[in-house]
mmCIF file of C-alpha atoms in Angstrom:
data_model
loop_
_atom_site.group_PDB
_atom_site.id
_atom_site.type_symbol
_atom_site.label_atom_id
_atom_site.label_comp_id
_atom_site.label_asym_id
_atom_site.label_seq_id
_atom_site.Cartn_x
_atom_site.Cartn_y
_atom_site.Cartn_z
ATOM 1 C CA UNK A 1 0.000 0.000 0.000
ATOM 2 C CA UNK A 2 1.462 3.333 -1.136
ATOM 3 C CA UNK A 3 -1.543 5.696 -1.243
ATOM 4 C CA UNK A 4 -4.537 6.351 1.007
ATOM 5 C CA UNK A 5 -7.646 4.624 -0.360
ATOM 6 C CA UNK A 6 -9.824 7.352 1.207
ATOM 7 C CA UNK A 7 -8.108 10.540 -0.032
ATOM 8 C CA UNK A 8 -5.356 9.437 -2.464
ATOM 9 C CA UNK A 9 -2.452 11.020 -0.518
ATOM 10 C CA UNK A 10 0.741 9.023 0.248
ATOM 11 C CA UNK A 11 0.659 6.761 3.321
ATOM 12 C CA UNK A 12 3.315 6.346 6.006
ATOM 13 C CA UNK A 13 4.241 3.089 7.766
ATOM 14 C CA UNK A 14 4.155 3.890 11.492
ATOM 15 C CA UNK A 15 2.579 2.966 14.813
ATOM 16 C CA UNK A 16 -0.612 5.020 15.302
ATOM 17 C CA UNK A 17 -1.242 6.641 18.715
ATOM 18 C CA UNK A 18 -2.609 4.066 21.144
ATOM 19 C CA UNK A 19 -1.655 1.134 18.910
ATOM 20 C CA UNK A 20 1.196 -1.362 19.276
ATOM 21 C CA UNK A 21 1.892 -2.351 15.667
ATOM 22 C CA UNK A 22 2.928 -0.336 12.607
ATOM 23 C CA UNK A 23 0.110 0.379 10.129
ATOM 24 C CA UNK A 24 -0.333 2.239 6.879
ATOM 25 C CA UNK A 25 -1.393 5.707 8.085
ATOM 26 C CA UNK A 26 -2.417 8.554 5.778
ATOM 27 C CA UNK A 27 -0.194 11.607 6.224
ATOM 28 C CA UNK A 28 -2.997 13.872 4.945
ATOM 29 C CA UNK A 29 -6.343 12.653 6.343
ATOM 30 C CA UNK A 30 -5.041 10.448 9.175
ATOM 31 C CA UNK A 31 -6.933 7.310 8.092
ATOM 32 C CA UNK A 32 -5.405 4.103 9.495
ATOM 33 C CA UNK A 33 -5.470 1.194 7.032
ATOM 34 C CA UNK A 34 -5.505 -2.153 8.831
ATOM 35 C CA UNK A 35 -4.527 -5.359 7.095
ATOM 36 C CA UNK A 36 -5.798 -8.678 8.422
ATOM 37 C CA UNK A 37 -5.529 -12.374 7.558
ATOM 38 C CA UNK A 38 -7.847 -13.852 4.955
ATOM 39 C CA UNK A 39 -9.836 -17.056 5.160
ATOM 40 C CA UNK A 40 -9.611 -19.773 2.525
ATOM 41 C CA UNK A 41 -12.715 -21.995 2.597
ATOM 42 C CA UNK A 42 -13.257 -25.313 0.875
ATOM 43 C CA UNK A 43 -14.336 -28.907 1.279
ATOM 44 C CA UNK A 44 -13.547 -32.571 0.993
ATOM 45 C CA UNK A 45 -16.458 -33.631 -1.228
ATOM 46 C CA UNK A 46 -17.235 -37.311 -0.650
ATOM 47 C CA UNK A 47 -18.951 -39.771 -2.986
ATOM 48 C CA UNK A 48 -19.130 -43.297 -1.521
ATOM 49 C CA UNK A 49 -15.480 -43.955 -0.553
ATOM 50 C CA UNK A 50 -14.046 -41.475 -3.039
ATOM 51 C CA UNK A 51 -13.280 -37.748 -2.825
ATOM 52 C CA UNK A 52 -13.282 -34.987 -5.424
ATOM 53 C CA UNK A 53 -10.025 -33.291 -6.426
ATOM 54 C CA UNK A 54 -9.393 -30.496 -8.942
ATOM 55 C CA UNK A 55 -6.266 -30.024 -11.063
ATOM 56 C CA UNK A 56 -5.364 -26.342 -11.145
ATOM 57 C CA UNK A 57 -5.255 -24.420 -14.415
ATOM 58 C CA UNK A 58 -3.834 -21.298 -12.748
ATOM 59 C CA UNK A 59 -0.775 -20.268 -10.774
ATOM 60 C CA UNK A 60 0.331 -20.891 -8.129
ATOM 61 C CA UNK A 61 0.768 -24.645 -8.548
ATOM 62 C CA UNK A 62 -0.550 -24.942 -12.088
ATOM 63 C CA UNK A 63 -1.198 -28.597 -12.950
ATOM 64 C CA UNK A 64 -1.270 -29.833 -9.358
ATOM 65 C CA UNK A 65 -4.252 -31.235 -7.445
ATOM 66 C CA UNK A 66 -6.285 -29.678 -4.647
ATOM 67 C CA UNK A 67 -9.624 -29.878 -2.909
ATOM 68 C CA UNK A 68 -12.010 -27.137 -4.101
ATOM 69 C CA UNK A 69 -11.177 -24.053 -1.984
ATOM 70 C CA UNK A 70 -10.675 -20.321 -2.306
ATOM 71 C CA UNK A 71 -10.862 -16.951 -0.608
ATOM 72 C CA UNK A 72 -14.028 -16.332 1.399
ATOM 73 C CA UNK A 73 -15.969 -13.300 0.119
ATOM 74 C CA UNK A 74 -17.639 -10.477 2.024
ATOM 75 C CA UNK A 75 -21.343 -11.117 2.661
ATOM 76 C CA UNK A 76 -21.140 -14.898 2.862
ATOM 77 C CA UNK A 77 -20.674 -17.509 5.587
ATOM 78 C CA UNK A 78 -17.816 -20.003 5.745
ATOM 79 C CA UNK A 79 -20.012 -22.867 4.500
ATOM 80 C CA UNK A 80 -21.538 -20.696 1.748
ATOM 81 C CA UNK A 81 -17.997 -19.870 0.635
ATOM 82 C CA UNK A 82 -17.016 -23.550 0.531
ATOM 83 C CA UNK A 83 -20.179 -24.335 -1.453
ATOM 84 C CA UNK A 84 -19.507 -21.494 -3.918
ATOM 85 C CA UNK A 85 -15.866 -22.476 -4.455
ATOM 86 C CA UNK A 86 -16.883 -26.078 -5.154
ATOM 87 C CA UNK A 87 -19.408 -24.898 -7.705
ATOM 88 C CA UNK A 88 -16.925 -22.481 -9.331
ATOM 89 C CA UNK A 89 -13.948 -24.839 -9.506
ATOM 90 C CA UNK A 90 -15.672 -28.161 -10.163
ATOM 91 C CA UNK A 91 -19.235 -27.282 -11.238
ATOM 92 C CA UNK A 92 -20.177 -29.625 -8.417
ATOM 93 C CA UNK A 93 -23.083 -29.424 -5.991
ATOM 94 C CA UNK A 94 -22.387 -30.466 -2.414
ATOM 95 C CA UNK A 95 -24.080 -30.499 0.954
ATOM 96 C CA UNK A 96 -21.612 -28.981 3.418
ATOM 97 C CA UNK A 97 -21.083 -31.046 6.582
ATOM 98 C CA UNK A 98 -18.999 -30.486 9.719
ATOM 99 C CA UNK A 99 -15.875 -28.319 9.833
ATOM 100 C CA UNK A 100 -13.009 -30.783 9.493
ATOM 101 C CA UNK A 101 -9.750 -28.801 9.671
ATOM 102 C CA UNK A 102 -8.459 -25.328 10.507
ATOM 103 C CA UNK A 103 -4.903 -24.580 9.419
ATOM 104 C CA UNK A 104 -3.095 -21.385 10.372
ATOM 105 C CA UNK A 105 -0.591 -20.140 7.769
ATOM 106 C CA UNK A 106 0.802 -17.140 9.646
ATOM 107 C CA UNK A 107 3.556 -16.485 7.076
ATOM 108 C CA UNK A 108 0.900 -16.115 4.360
ATOM 109 C CA UNK A 109 -1.656 -14.273 6.528
ATOM 110 C CA UNK A 110 -4.188 -17.001 5.821
ATOM 111 C CA UNK A 111 -6.435 -19.396 7.725
ATOM 112 C CA UNK A 112 -7.710 -22.461 5.849
ATOM 113 C CA UNK A 113 -11.105 -23.859 6.849
ATOM 114 C CA UNK A 114 -11.946 -27.191 5.217
ATOM 115 C CA UNK A 115 -15.343 -28.831 5.688
ATOM 116 C CA UNK A 116 -16.407 -32.379 4.971
ATOM 117 C CA UNK A 117 -19.170 -32.399 2.365
ATOM 118 C CA UNK A 118 -21.414 -34.801 0.479
ATOM 119 C CA UNK A 119 -21.263 -34.657 -3.303
ATOM 120 C CA UNK A 120 -24.894 -34.632 -4.484
ATOM 121 C CA UNK A 121 -24.483 -35.998 -8.030
ATOM 122 C CA UNK A 122 -21.830 -37.003 -10.575
ATOM 123 C CA UNK A 123 -22.520 -34.106 -12.939
ATOM 124 C CA UNK A 124 -19.234 -32.221 -12.350
ATOM 125 C CA UNK A 125 -16.734 -30.680 -14.770
ATOM 126 C CA UNK A 126 -13.736 -28.308 -14.719
ATOM 127 C CA UNK A 127 -14.443 -24.665 -13.877
ATOM 128 C CA UNK A 128 -12.443 -21.750 -15.285
ATOM 129 C CA UNK A 129 -9.519 -22.273 -12.854
ATOM 130 C CA UNK A 130 -9.451 -26.059 -13.247
ATOM 131 C CA UNK A 131 -7.948 -28.381 -15.870
ATOM 132 C CA UNK A 132 -9.548 -31.608 -14.700
ATOM 133 C CA UNK A 133 -11.895 -32.833 -11.961
ATOM 134 C CA UNK A 134 -12.208 -36.419 -10.844
ATOM 135 C CA UNK A 135 -13.009 -38.732 -7.978
ATOM 136 C CA UNK A 136 -10.148 -40.539 -6.260
ATOM 137 C CA UNK A 137 -10.171 -43.452 -3.903
ATOM 138 C CA UNK A 138 -7.434 -43.525 -1.295
ATOM 139 C CA UNK A 139 -5.006 -45.673 -3.313
ATOM 140 C CA UNK A 140 -5.239 -43.246 -6.254
ATOM 141 C CA UNK A 141 -4.532 -39.964 -4.393
ATOM 142 C CA UNK A 142 -1.596 -38.264 -6.212
ATOM 143 C CA UNK A 143 0.340 -37.480 -3.007
ATOM 144 C CA UNK A 144 3.376 -36.127 -4.843
ATOM 145 C CA UNK A 145 1.219 -33.816 -6.961
ATOM 146 C CA UNK A 146 -0.873 -32.104 -4.261
ATOM 147 C CA UNK A 147 -0.820 -28.326 -4.734
ATOM 148 C CA UNK A 148 -0.608 -27.104 -1.121
ATOM 149 C CA UNK A 149 0.840 -28.367 2.166
ATOM 150 C CA UNK A 150 -2.456 -27.547 3.914
ATOM 151 C CA UNK A 151 -4.316 -29.803 1.539
ATOM 152 C CA UNK A 152 -1.784 -32.632 1.851
ATOM 153 C CA UNK A 153 -1.937 -32.354 5.646
ATOM 154 C CA UNK A 154 -5.750 -32.267 5.665
ATOM 155 C CA UNK A 155 -6.010 -35.342 3.431
ATOM 156 C CA UNK A 156 -3.403 -37.215 5.486
ATOM 157 C CA UNK A 157 -5.463 -36.616 8.654
ATOM 158 C CA UNK A 158 -8.634 -37.495 6.776
ATOM 159 C CA UNK A 159 -7.429 -40.970 5.837
ATOM 160 C CA UNK A 160 -5.900 -41.544 9.289
ATOM 161 C CA UNK A 161 -9.280 -40.680 10.799
ATOM 162 C CA UNK A 162 -11.120 -42.886 8.328
ATOM 163 C CA UNK A 163 -8.893 -45.846 9.250
ATOM 164 C CA UNK A 164 -9.391 -45.016 12.930
ATOM 165 C CA UNK A 165 -13.152 -45.077 12.468
ATOM 166 C CA UNK A 166 -13.845 -41.496 13.576
ATOM 167 C CA UNK A 167 -13.488 -38.105 11.900
ATOM 168 C CA UNK A 168 -12.267 -35.535 14.423
ATOM 169 C CA UNK A 169 -11.827 -31.762 14.003
ATOM 170 C CA UNK A 170 -8.158 -30.829 13.481
ATOM 171 C CA UNK A 171 -6.452 -27.531 14.166
ATOM 172 C CA UNK A 172 -2.794 -26.964 13.342
ATOM 173 C CA UNK A 173 -0.262 -24.402 12.190
ATOM 174 C CA UNK A 174 1.922 -24.673 9.109
ATOM 175 C CA UNK A 175 5.077 -22.565 9.352
ATOM 176 C CA UNK A 176 7.144 -21.226 6.468
ATOM 177 C CA UNK A 177 10.137 -23.401 5.556
ATOM 178 C CA UNK A 178 12.449 -20.534 6.557
ATOM 179 C CA UNK A 179 10.552 -19.707 9.754
ATOM 180 C CA UNK A 180 9.499 -16.213 8.683
ATOM 181 C CA UNK A 181 6.121 -14.973 9.834
ATOM 182 C CA UNK A 182 5.397 -12.126 7.416
ATOM 183 C CA UNK B 1 -12.399 2.832 -1.017
ATOM 184 C CA UNK B 2 -12.143 5.834 -3.356
ATOM 185 C CA UNK B 3 -8.509 5.782 -4.539
ATOM 186 C CA UNK B 4 -6.069 3.089 -5.664
ATOM 187 C CA UNK B 5 -3.674 2.175 -2.845
ATOM 188 C CA UNK B 6 -0.995 1.285 -5.422
ATOM 189 C CA UNK B 7 -0.995 4.390 -7.646
ATOM 190 C CA UNK B 8 -3.342 6.939 -6.020
ATOM 191 C CA UNK B 9 -5.740 7.245 -9.009
ATOM 192 C CA UNK B 10 -9.529 7.001 -8.531
ATOM 193 C CA UNK B 11 -11.029 3.497 -8.424
ATOM 194 C CA UNK B 12 -14.160 2.227 -10.173
ATOM 195 C CA UNK B 13 -16.654 -0.301 -8.774
ATOM 196 C CA UNK B 14 -17.078 -2.947 -11.481
ATOM 197 C CA UNK B 15 -16.773 -6.633 -12.261
ATOM 198 C CA UNK B 16 -13.216 -7.359 -13.490
ATOM 199 C CA UNK B 17 -12.765 -9.619 -16.548
ATOM 200 C CA UNK B 18 -13.114 -13.263 -15.552
ATOM 201 C CA UNK B 19 -14.618 -12.416 -12.163
ATOM 202 C CA UNK B 20 -18.227 -12.695 -10.997
ATOM 203 C CA UNK B 21 -18.451 -9.976 -8.324
ATOM 204 C CA UNK B 22 -17.889 -6.212 -8.454
ATOM 205 C CA UNK B 23 -14.556 -5.038 -7.002
ATOM 206 C CA UNK B 24 -12.717 -1.771 -6.593
ATOM 207 C CA UNK B 25 -10.667 -1.603 -9.808
ATOM 208 C CA UNK B 26 -8.119 1.119 -10.560
ATOM 209 C CA UNK B 27 -8.984 3.044 -13.739
ATOM 210 C CA UNK B 28 -5.299 3.965 -14.214
ATOM 211 C CA UNK B 29 -3.111 0.954 -13.284
ATOM 212 C CA UNK B 30 -5.775 -1.785 -13.417
ATOM 213 C CA UNK B 31 -5.095 -3.087 -9.899
ATOM 214 C CA UNK B 32 -8.035 -5.058 -8.447
ATOM 215 C CA UNK B 33 -8.583 -4.420 -4.736
ATOM 216 C CA UNK B 34 -10.271 -7.395 -3.070
ATOM 217 C CA UNK B 35 -12.043 -7.065 0.264
ATOM 218 C CA UNK B 36 -12.535 -10.133 2.433
ATOM 219 C CA UNK B 37 -14.064 -10.997 5.812
ATOM 220 C CA UNK B 38 -12.010 -10.491 8.959
ATOM 221 C CA UNK B 39 -11.570 -12.889 11.841
ATOM 222 C CA UNK B 40 -12.275 -11.914 15.437
ATOM 223 C CA UNK B 41 -10.420 -14.208 17.843
ATOM 224 C CA UNK B 42 -10.885 -14.524 21.591
ATOM 225 C CA UNK B 43 -11.452 -16.904 24.466
ATOM 226 C CA UNK B 44 -13.559 -18.002 27.377
ATOM 227 C CA UNK B 45 -10.896 -17.857 30.117
ATOM 228 C CA UNK B 46 -11.804 -20.303 32.904
ATOM 229 C CA UNK B 47 -10.737 -20.212 36.561
ATOM 230 C CA UNK B 48 -12.308 -23.014 38.577
ATOM 231 C CA UNK B 49 -16.032 -22.655 37.774
ATOM 232 C CA UNK B 50 -15.761 -18.968 36.860
ATOM 233 C CA UNK B 51 -15.024 -17.172 33.590
ATOM 234 C CA UNK B 52 -13.342 -13.861 32.843
ATOM 235 C CA UNK B 53 -15.330 -10.982 31.333
ATOM 236 C CA UNK B 54 -14.220 -7.469 30.373
ATOM 237 C CA UNK B 55 -16.349 -4.322 30.487
ATOM 238 C CA UNK B 56 -15.670 -2.229 27.381
ATOM 239 C CA UNK B 57 -14.263 1.294 27.663
ATOM 240 C CA UNK B 58 -14.656 1.934 23.914
ATOM 241 C CA UNK B 59 -17.398 2.037 21.316
ATOM 242 C CA UNK B 60 -19.208 0.094 20.092
ATOM 243 C CA UNK B 61 -21.013 -1.084 23.237
ATOM 244 C CA UNK B 62 -19.168 1.083 25.743
ATOM 245 C CA UNK B 63 -19.879 -0.127 29.282
ATOM 246 C CA UNK B 64 -21.101 -3.598 28.260
ATOM 247 C CA UNK B 65 -19.423 -6.936 28.992
ATOM 248 C CA UNK B 66 -17.609 -9.288 26.625
ATOM 249 C CA UNK B 67 -15.099 -12.101 26.543
ATOM 250 C CA UNK B 68 -11.631 -10.872 25.536
ATOM 251 C CA UNK B 69 -11.595 -10.849 21.714
ATOM 252 C CA UNK B 70 -10.495 -8.701 18.805
ATOM 253 C CA UNK B 71 -9.340 -8.644 15.197
ATOM 254 C CA UNK B 72 -6.720 -11.223 14.274
ATOM 255 C CA UNK B 73 -3.497 -9.619 13.000
ATOM 256 C CA UNK B 74 -1.307 -10.552 10.060
ATOM 257 C CA UNK B 75 1.590 -12.815 11.025
ATOM 258 C CA UNK B 76 -0.147 -14.602 13.884
ATOM 259 C CA UNK B 77 -2.193 -17.767 14.347
ATOM 260 C CA UNK B 78 -5.773 -17.857 15.620
ATOM 261 C CA UNK B 79 -4.692 -19.032 19.089
ATOM 262 C CA UNK B 80 -1.866 -16.468 19.229
ATOM 263 C CA UNK B 81 -4.437 -13.782 18.411
ATOM 264 C CA UNK B 82 -6.757 -14.967 21.195
ATOM 265 C CA UNK B 83 -3.815 -15.000 23.621
ATOM 266 C CA UNK B 84 -2.740 -11.483 22.605
ATOM 267 C CA UNK B 85 -6.249 -10.035 22.862
ATOM 268 C CA UNK B 86 -6.636 -11.499 26.352
ATOM 269 C CA UNK B 87 -3.351 -9.942 27.397
ATOM 270 C CA UNK B 88 -4.234 -6.573 25.829
ATOM 271 C CA UNK B 89 -7.786 -6.299 27.156
ATOM 272 C CA UNK B 90 -7.434 -7.953 30.556
ATOM 273 C CA UNK B 91 -3.676 -8.127 31.245
ATOM 274 C CA UNK B 92 -4.395 -11.809 31.750
ATOM 275 C CA UNK B 93 -2.275 -14.815 30.884
ATOM 276 C CA UNK B 94 -4.076 -17.866 29.544
ATOM 277 C CA UNK B 95 -3.346 -21.250 28.073
ATOM 278 C CA UNK B 96 -5.478 -21.562 24.944
ATOM 279 C CA UNK B 97 -7.466 -24.800 24.702
ATOM 280 C CA UNK B 98 -9.793 -26.216 22.042
ATOM 281 C CA UNK B 99 -11.723 -24.091 19.560
ATOM 282 C CA UNK B 100 -15.187 -23.779 21.080
ATOM 283 C CA UNK B 101 -17.331 -21.739 18.687
ATOM 284 C CA UNK B 102 -17.276 -20.332 15.155
ATOM 285 C CA UNK B 103 -19.903 -17.697 14.380
ATOM 286 C CA UNK B 104 -20.435 -16.305 10.895
ATOM 287 C CA UNK B 105 -21.586 -12.658 10.810
ATOM 288 C CA UNK B 106 -22.060 -12.253 7.045
ATOM 289 C CA UNK B 107 -23.673 -8.801 7.371
ATOM 290 C CA UNK B 108 -20.558 -7.521 9.158
ATOM 291 C CA UNK B 109 -18.038 -9.475 7.044
ATOM 292 C CA UNK B 110 -16.710 -11.135 10.184
ATOM 293 C CA UNK B 111 -16.094 -14.637 11.525
ATOM 294 C CA UNK B 112 -15.779 -15.024 15.311
ATOM 295 C CA UNK B 113 -13.520 -17.793 16.603
ATOM 296 C CA UNK B 114 -13.764 -18.323 20.361
ATOM 297 C CA UNK B 115 -11.497 -20.793 22.161
ATOM 298 C CA UNK B 116 -11.810 -22.246 25.638
ATOM 299 C CA UNK B 117 -8.779 -21.261 27.722
ATOM 300 C CA UNK B 118 -7.328 -21.751 31.195
ATOM 301 C CA UNK B 119 -6.562 -18.598 33.163
ATOM 302 C CA UNK B 120 -3.073 -19.084 34.587
ATOM 303 C CA UNK B 121 -3.193 -16.686 37.573
ATOM 304 C CA UNK B 122 -5.393 -14.045 39.210
ATOM 305 C CA UNK B 123 -3.096 -11.133 38.376
ATOM 306 C CA UNK B 124 -5.404 -9.452 35.818
ATOM 307 C CA UNK B 125 -6.476 -5.834 35.376
ATOM 308 C CA UNK B 126 -8.206 -3.608 32.800
ATOM 309 C CA UNK B 127 -6.305 -2.924 29.577
ATOM 310 C CA UNK B 128 -6.612 0.315 27.591
ATOM 311 C CA UNK B 129 -9.949 -0.697 26.004
ATOM 312 C CA UNK B 130 -11.443 -2.048 29.235
ATOM 313 C CA UNK B 131 -13.137 -0.403 32.233
ATOM 314 C CA UNK B 132 -13.245 -3.429 34.495
ATOM 315 C CA UNK B 133 -12.260 -7.096 34.468
ATOM 316 C CA UNK B 134 -13.669 -9.725 36.771
ATOM 317 C CA UNK B 135 -14.507 -13.373 37.210
ATOM 318 C CA UNK B 136 -18.161 -14.418 37.057
ATOM 319 C CA UNK B 137 -19.817 -17.620 38.087
ATOM 320 C CA UNK B 138 -22.855 -18.638 36.068
ATOM 321 C CA UNK B 139 -25.412 -17.016 38.377
ATOM 322 C CA UNK B 140 -23.595 -13.679 38.139
ATOM 323 C CA UNK B 141 -23.343 -13.413 34.318
ATOM 324 C CA UNK B 142 -24.863 -10.028 33.335
ATOM 325 C CA UNK B 143 -26.985 -11.471 30.500
ATOM 326 C CA UNK B 144 -28.729 -8.164 29.773
ATOM 327 C CA UNK B 145 -25.419 -6.301 29.591
ATOM 328 C CA UNK B 146 -23.487 -8.512 27.159
ATOM 329 C CA UNK B 147 -21.919 -6.423 24.387
ATOM 330 C CA UNK B 148 -22.409 -8.674 21.344
ATOM 331 C CA UNK B 149 -24.918 -11.300 20.191
ATOM 332 C CA UNK B 150 -22.054 -13.642 19.273
ATOM 333 C CA UNK B 151 -20.778 -13.502 22.836
ATOM 334 C CA UNK B 152 -24.239 -14.028 24.358
ATOM 335 C CA UNK B 153 -24.822 -16.988 22.052
ATOM 336 C CA UNK B 154 -21.400 -18.480 22.804
ATOM 337 C CA UNK B 155 -21.899 -18.182 26.568
ATOM 338 C CA UNK B 156 -25.421 -19.635 26.358
ATOM 339 C CA UNK B 157 -24.052 -22.715 24.554
ATOM 340 C CA UNK B 158 -21.170 -22.886 27.007
ATOM 341 C CA UNK B 159 -23.420 -23.207 30.055
ATOM 342 C CA UNK B 160 -25.768 -25.608 28.237
ATOM 343 C CA UNK B 161 -22.747 -27.786 27.451
ATOM 344 C CA UNK B 162 -21.452 -27.528 30.997
ATOM 345 C CA UNK B 163 -24.805 -28.711 32.368
ATOM 346 C CA UNK B 164 -24.862 -31.477 29.751
ATOM 347 C CA UNK B 165 -21.433 -32.648 30.886
ATOM 348 C CA UNK B 166 -19.625 -32.195 27.562
ATOM 349 C CA UNK B 167 -18.222 -29.181 25.693
ATOM 350 C CA UNK B 168 -18.845 -29.554 21.965
ATOM 351 C CA UNK B 169 -17.637 -27.364 19.082
ATOM 352 C CA UNK B 170 -20.405 -25.046 17.825
ATOM 353 C CA UNK B 171 -20.748 -23.443 14.412
ATOM 354 C CA UNK B 172 -23.596 -21.061 13.627
ATOM 355 C CA UNK B 173 -24.559 -17.973 11.664
ATOM 356 C CA UNK B 174 -25.920 -14.761 13.117
ATOM 357 C CA UNK B 175 -27.956 -12.752 10.623
ATOM 358 C CA UNK B 176 -28.602 -9.011 10.716
ATOM 359 C CA UNK B 177 -31.939 -8.052 12.310
ATOM 360 C CA UNK B 178 -33.078 -6.625 8.967
ATOM 361 C CA UNK B 179 -31.784 -9.594 6.932
ATOM 362 C CA UNK B 180 -29.210 -7.581 4.962
ATOM 363 C CA UNK B 181 -25.978 -9.312 4.049
ATOM 364 C CA UNK B 182 -23.671 -6.348 3.289
#
């Protein structure tokens, strides 16, 4: 951020009075511009003993596989966001179930919320950001071609839980490889 | 948002190519400025059979009671945010436990994440945004002076669960009184 989104004047990077962290502060109108983490919402869409994965047609991680997920939008709930992303990326209709995993990615200023969901029919197809959509059983999961560590971790827990006979809610933090936080 | 935070030129409110929702788009440099929901993180801090509440010294809801909670910051995890807010608002040290409740507030573009937590000592005091901090047992909870519906709902579930003998994770949506979403 270089300019104030309220008045167009240049912003400074400093700690506002009464605050404890540096913020973008407008030198002209005094507006303080906060920046906060974003939520990524998505789902593990289940059909019998298979799950739905999408192969990405966009960067980052073009060509790799993920569960349907994306940035939550203003004006929607977490489960509405997961439903929308599944429709956009896989043209797939799901019934959203329980929250399954929350992953903190503090270095990326993101929190991933992945629900379990029930795929309602087999009429799915690639959306604009997807090359290919298909159902995988456990033996077919392309573990070395999963797009994101959060997704790999979520699916690993998912199959552990399935073998253990009970799906439990998971919460965990994924740190940057170099330990940085911002 | 009136001006582009990258170049300072006026922004337009329109649907960018390939998108489905209107965004603030810079007429000069083309930057698309996304806006996403924010997370509010906090905790129910327990000491024996009591919980810690803070009376707000700021608007909104000056003078009313809440659990310690506030906007999650970039570079932190959800539990780190809850820990920090509890320290800032109540000068209280806690050990964060399981996630207890997720409330969607789509009309406010917020998601509340409230953890259960264990208060580590009785050396607490009002922070800058707090008039008063104290422990309440269930009979003392000031139900008609709770600052936010999310907090009232969370505490209602909390005591129901306590009476039922088991704390379960809750997820729910709180709609605006007039039904608006934005």
